[in-house]
PDB file of C-alpha atoms in Angstrom:
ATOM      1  CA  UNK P 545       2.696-170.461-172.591  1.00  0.00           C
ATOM      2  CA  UNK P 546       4.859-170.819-169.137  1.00  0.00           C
ATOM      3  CA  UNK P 547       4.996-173.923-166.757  1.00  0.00           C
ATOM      4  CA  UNK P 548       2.458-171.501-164.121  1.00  0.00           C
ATOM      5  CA  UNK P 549       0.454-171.053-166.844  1.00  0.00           C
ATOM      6  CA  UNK P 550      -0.608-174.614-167.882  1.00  0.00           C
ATOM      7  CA  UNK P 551      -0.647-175.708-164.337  1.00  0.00           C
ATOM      8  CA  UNK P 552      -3.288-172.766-163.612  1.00  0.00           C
ATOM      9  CA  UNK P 553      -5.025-174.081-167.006  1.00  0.00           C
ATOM     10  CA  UNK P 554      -5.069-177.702-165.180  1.00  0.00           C
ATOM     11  CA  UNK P 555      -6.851-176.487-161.709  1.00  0.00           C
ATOM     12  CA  UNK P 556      -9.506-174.997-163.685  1.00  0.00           C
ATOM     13  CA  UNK P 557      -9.974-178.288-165.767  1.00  0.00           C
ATOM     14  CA  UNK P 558      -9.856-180.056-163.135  1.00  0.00           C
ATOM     15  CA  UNK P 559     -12.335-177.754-161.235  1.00  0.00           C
ATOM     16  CA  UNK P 560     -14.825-177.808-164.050  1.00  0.00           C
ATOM     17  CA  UNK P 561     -14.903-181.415-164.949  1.00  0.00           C
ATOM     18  CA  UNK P 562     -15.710-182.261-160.771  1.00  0.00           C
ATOM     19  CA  UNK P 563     -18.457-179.734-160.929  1.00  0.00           C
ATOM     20  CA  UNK P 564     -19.764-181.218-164.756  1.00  0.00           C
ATOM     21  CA  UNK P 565     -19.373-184.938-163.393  1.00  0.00           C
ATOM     22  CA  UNK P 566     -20.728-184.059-159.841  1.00  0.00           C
ATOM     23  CA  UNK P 567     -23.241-181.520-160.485  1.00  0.00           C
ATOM     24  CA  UNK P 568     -24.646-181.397-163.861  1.00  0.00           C
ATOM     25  CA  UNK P 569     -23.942-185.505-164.356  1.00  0.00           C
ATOM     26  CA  UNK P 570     -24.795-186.551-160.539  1.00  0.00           C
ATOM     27  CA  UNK P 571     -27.636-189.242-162.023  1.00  0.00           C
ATOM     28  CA  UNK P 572     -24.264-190.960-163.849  1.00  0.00           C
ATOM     29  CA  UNK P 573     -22.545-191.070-160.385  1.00  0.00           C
ATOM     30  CA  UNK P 574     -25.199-192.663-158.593  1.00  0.00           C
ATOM     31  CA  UNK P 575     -25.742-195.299-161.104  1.00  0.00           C
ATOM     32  CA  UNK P 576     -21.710-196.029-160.740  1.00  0.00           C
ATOM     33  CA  UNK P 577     -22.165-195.928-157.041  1.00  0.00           C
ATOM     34  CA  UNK P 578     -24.758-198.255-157.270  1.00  0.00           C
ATOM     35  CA  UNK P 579     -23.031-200.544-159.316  1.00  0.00           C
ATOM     36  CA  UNK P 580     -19.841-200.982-157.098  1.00  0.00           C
ATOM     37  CA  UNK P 581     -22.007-201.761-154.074  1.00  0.00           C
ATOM     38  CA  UNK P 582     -21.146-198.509-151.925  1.00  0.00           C
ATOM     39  CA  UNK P 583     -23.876-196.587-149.644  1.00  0.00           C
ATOM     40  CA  UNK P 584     -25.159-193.106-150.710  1.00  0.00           C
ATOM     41  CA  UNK P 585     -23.644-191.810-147.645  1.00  0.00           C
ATOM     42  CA  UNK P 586     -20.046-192.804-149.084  1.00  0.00           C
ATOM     43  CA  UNK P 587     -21.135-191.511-152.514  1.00  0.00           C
ATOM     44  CA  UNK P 588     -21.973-188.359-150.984  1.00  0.00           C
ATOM     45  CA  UNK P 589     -18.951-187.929-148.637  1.00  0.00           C
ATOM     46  CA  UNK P 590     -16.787-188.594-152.144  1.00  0.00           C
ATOM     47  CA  UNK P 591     -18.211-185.444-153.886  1.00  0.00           C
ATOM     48  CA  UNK P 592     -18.114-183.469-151.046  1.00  0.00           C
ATOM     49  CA  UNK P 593     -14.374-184.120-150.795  1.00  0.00           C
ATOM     50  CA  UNK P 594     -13.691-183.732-154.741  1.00  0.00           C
ATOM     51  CA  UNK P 595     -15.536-180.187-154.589  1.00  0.00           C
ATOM     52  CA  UNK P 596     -13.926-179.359-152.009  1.00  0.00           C
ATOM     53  CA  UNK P 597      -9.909-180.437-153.203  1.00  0.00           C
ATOM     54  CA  UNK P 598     -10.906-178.938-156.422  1.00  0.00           C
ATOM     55  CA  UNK P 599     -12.049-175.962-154.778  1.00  0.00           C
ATOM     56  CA  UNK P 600      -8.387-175.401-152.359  1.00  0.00           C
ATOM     57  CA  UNK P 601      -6.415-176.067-156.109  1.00  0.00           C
ATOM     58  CA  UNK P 602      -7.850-172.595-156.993  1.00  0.00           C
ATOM     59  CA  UNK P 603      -6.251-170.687-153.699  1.00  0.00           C
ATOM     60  CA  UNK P 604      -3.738-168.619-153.449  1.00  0.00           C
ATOM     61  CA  UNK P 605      -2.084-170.522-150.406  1.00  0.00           C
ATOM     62  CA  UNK P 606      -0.016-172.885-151.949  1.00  0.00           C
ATOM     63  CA  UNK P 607      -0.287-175.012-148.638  1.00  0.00           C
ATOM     64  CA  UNK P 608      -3.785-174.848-149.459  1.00  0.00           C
ATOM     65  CA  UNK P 609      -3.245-175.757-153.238  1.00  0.00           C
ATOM     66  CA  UNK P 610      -0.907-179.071-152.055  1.00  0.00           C
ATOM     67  CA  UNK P 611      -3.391-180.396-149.720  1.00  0.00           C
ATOM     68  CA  UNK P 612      -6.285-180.050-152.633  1.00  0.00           C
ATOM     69  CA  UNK P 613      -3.834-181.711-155.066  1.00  0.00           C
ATOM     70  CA  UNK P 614      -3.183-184.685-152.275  1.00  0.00           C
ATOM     71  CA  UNK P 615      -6.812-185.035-152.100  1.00  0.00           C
ATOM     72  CA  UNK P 616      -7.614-185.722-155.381  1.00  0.00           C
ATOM     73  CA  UNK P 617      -4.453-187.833-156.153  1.00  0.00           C
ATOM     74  CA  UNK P 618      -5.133-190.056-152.903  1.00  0.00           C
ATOM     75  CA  UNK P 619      -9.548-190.290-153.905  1.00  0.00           C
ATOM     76  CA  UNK P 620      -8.561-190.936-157.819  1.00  0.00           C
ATOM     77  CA  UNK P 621      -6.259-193.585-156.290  1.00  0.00           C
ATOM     78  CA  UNK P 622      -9.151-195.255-154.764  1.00  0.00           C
ATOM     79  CA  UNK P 623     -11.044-195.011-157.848  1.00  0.00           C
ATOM     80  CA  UNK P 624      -8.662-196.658-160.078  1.00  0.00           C
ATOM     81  CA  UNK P 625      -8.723-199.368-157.314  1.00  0.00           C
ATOM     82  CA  UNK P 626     -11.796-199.663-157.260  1.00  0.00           C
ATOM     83  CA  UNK P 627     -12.488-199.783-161.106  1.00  0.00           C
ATOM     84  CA  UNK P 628      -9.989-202.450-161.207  1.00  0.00           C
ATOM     85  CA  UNK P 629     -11.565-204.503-158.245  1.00  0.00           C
ATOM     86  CA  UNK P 630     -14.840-204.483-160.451  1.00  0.00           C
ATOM     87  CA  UNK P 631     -12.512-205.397-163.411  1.00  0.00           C
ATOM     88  CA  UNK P 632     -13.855-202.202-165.445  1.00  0.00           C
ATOM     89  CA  UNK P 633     -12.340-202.019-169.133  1.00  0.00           C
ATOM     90  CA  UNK P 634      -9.504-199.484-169.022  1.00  0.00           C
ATOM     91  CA  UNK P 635     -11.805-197.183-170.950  1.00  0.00           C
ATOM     92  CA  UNK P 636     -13.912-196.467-168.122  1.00  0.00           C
ATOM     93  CA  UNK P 637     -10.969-195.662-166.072  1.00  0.00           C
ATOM     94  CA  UNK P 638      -9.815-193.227-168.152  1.00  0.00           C
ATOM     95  CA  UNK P 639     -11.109-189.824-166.670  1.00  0.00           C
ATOM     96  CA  UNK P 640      -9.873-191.150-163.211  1.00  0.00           C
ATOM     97  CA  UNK P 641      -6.027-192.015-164.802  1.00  0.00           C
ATOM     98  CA  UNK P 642      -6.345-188.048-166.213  1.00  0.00           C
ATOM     99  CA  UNK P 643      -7.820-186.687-162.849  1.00  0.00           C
ATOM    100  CA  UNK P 644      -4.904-188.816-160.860  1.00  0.00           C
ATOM    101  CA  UNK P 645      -2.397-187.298-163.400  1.00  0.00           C
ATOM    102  CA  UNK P 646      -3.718-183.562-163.323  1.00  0.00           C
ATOM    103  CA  UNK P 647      -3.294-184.219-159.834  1.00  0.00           C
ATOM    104  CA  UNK P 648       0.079-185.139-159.861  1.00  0.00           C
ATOM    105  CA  UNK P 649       0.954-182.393-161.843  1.00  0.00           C
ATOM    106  CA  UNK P 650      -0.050-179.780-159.453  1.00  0.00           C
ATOM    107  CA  UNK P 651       1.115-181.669-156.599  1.00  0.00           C
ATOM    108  CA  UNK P 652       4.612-181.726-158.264  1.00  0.00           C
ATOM    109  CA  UNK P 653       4.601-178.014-159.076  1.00  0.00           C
ATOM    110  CA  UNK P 654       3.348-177.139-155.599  1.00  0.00           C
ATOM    111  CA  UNK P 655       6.545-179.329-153.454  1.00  0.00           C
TER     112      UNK P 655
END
């Protein structure tokens, strides 16, 4: 398996687990929402935006591919942020750390 290869492999991960998390597991998300203190409208805006970035990784326009990556690098930066502002275990941080780094990844392979 090539470098290309595993990086296509991670844009479809990462484009599956934003639909799973966003879509199928949207009652979880509003519950976390909740908890941190931040307005539906926010909550909403989020998804939107991590649909969307996961959407651009799958293009064929690799301008289109870096800004996706950026996207989800700069809102799983806010997440870990914000799980450590709430002083969350490092367990729940977890999926954000391996978003943030799938991220990365793509962004890297994209400059």
């Amino acid at each position: 398996m090539n470098f290309e290869s595993i990086i296509d492999a991670l844009k479809i991960i990462a484009a599956v687990a934003v639909f799973f998390v966003w879509v199928v597991r949207y009652a979880n998300i509003k519950k976390e929402f909740e908890k941190f203190g931040f307005p539906s409208w926010f909550r909403d805006m989020i998804g939107i935006l991590k649909i969307s970035f996961t959407v651009m990784l799958q293009s064929l326009n690799e301008q289109i591919v870096l800004l996706g990556a950026f996207g989800i690098v700069f809102l799983m930066s806010g997440a870990i942020l914000t799980h450590i502002k709430v002083k969350n275990p490092v367990k729940e941080m977890l999926p954000a750390i391996a978003m943030i780094s799938i991220g990365l990844i793509i962004l890297y392979s994209s400059l």
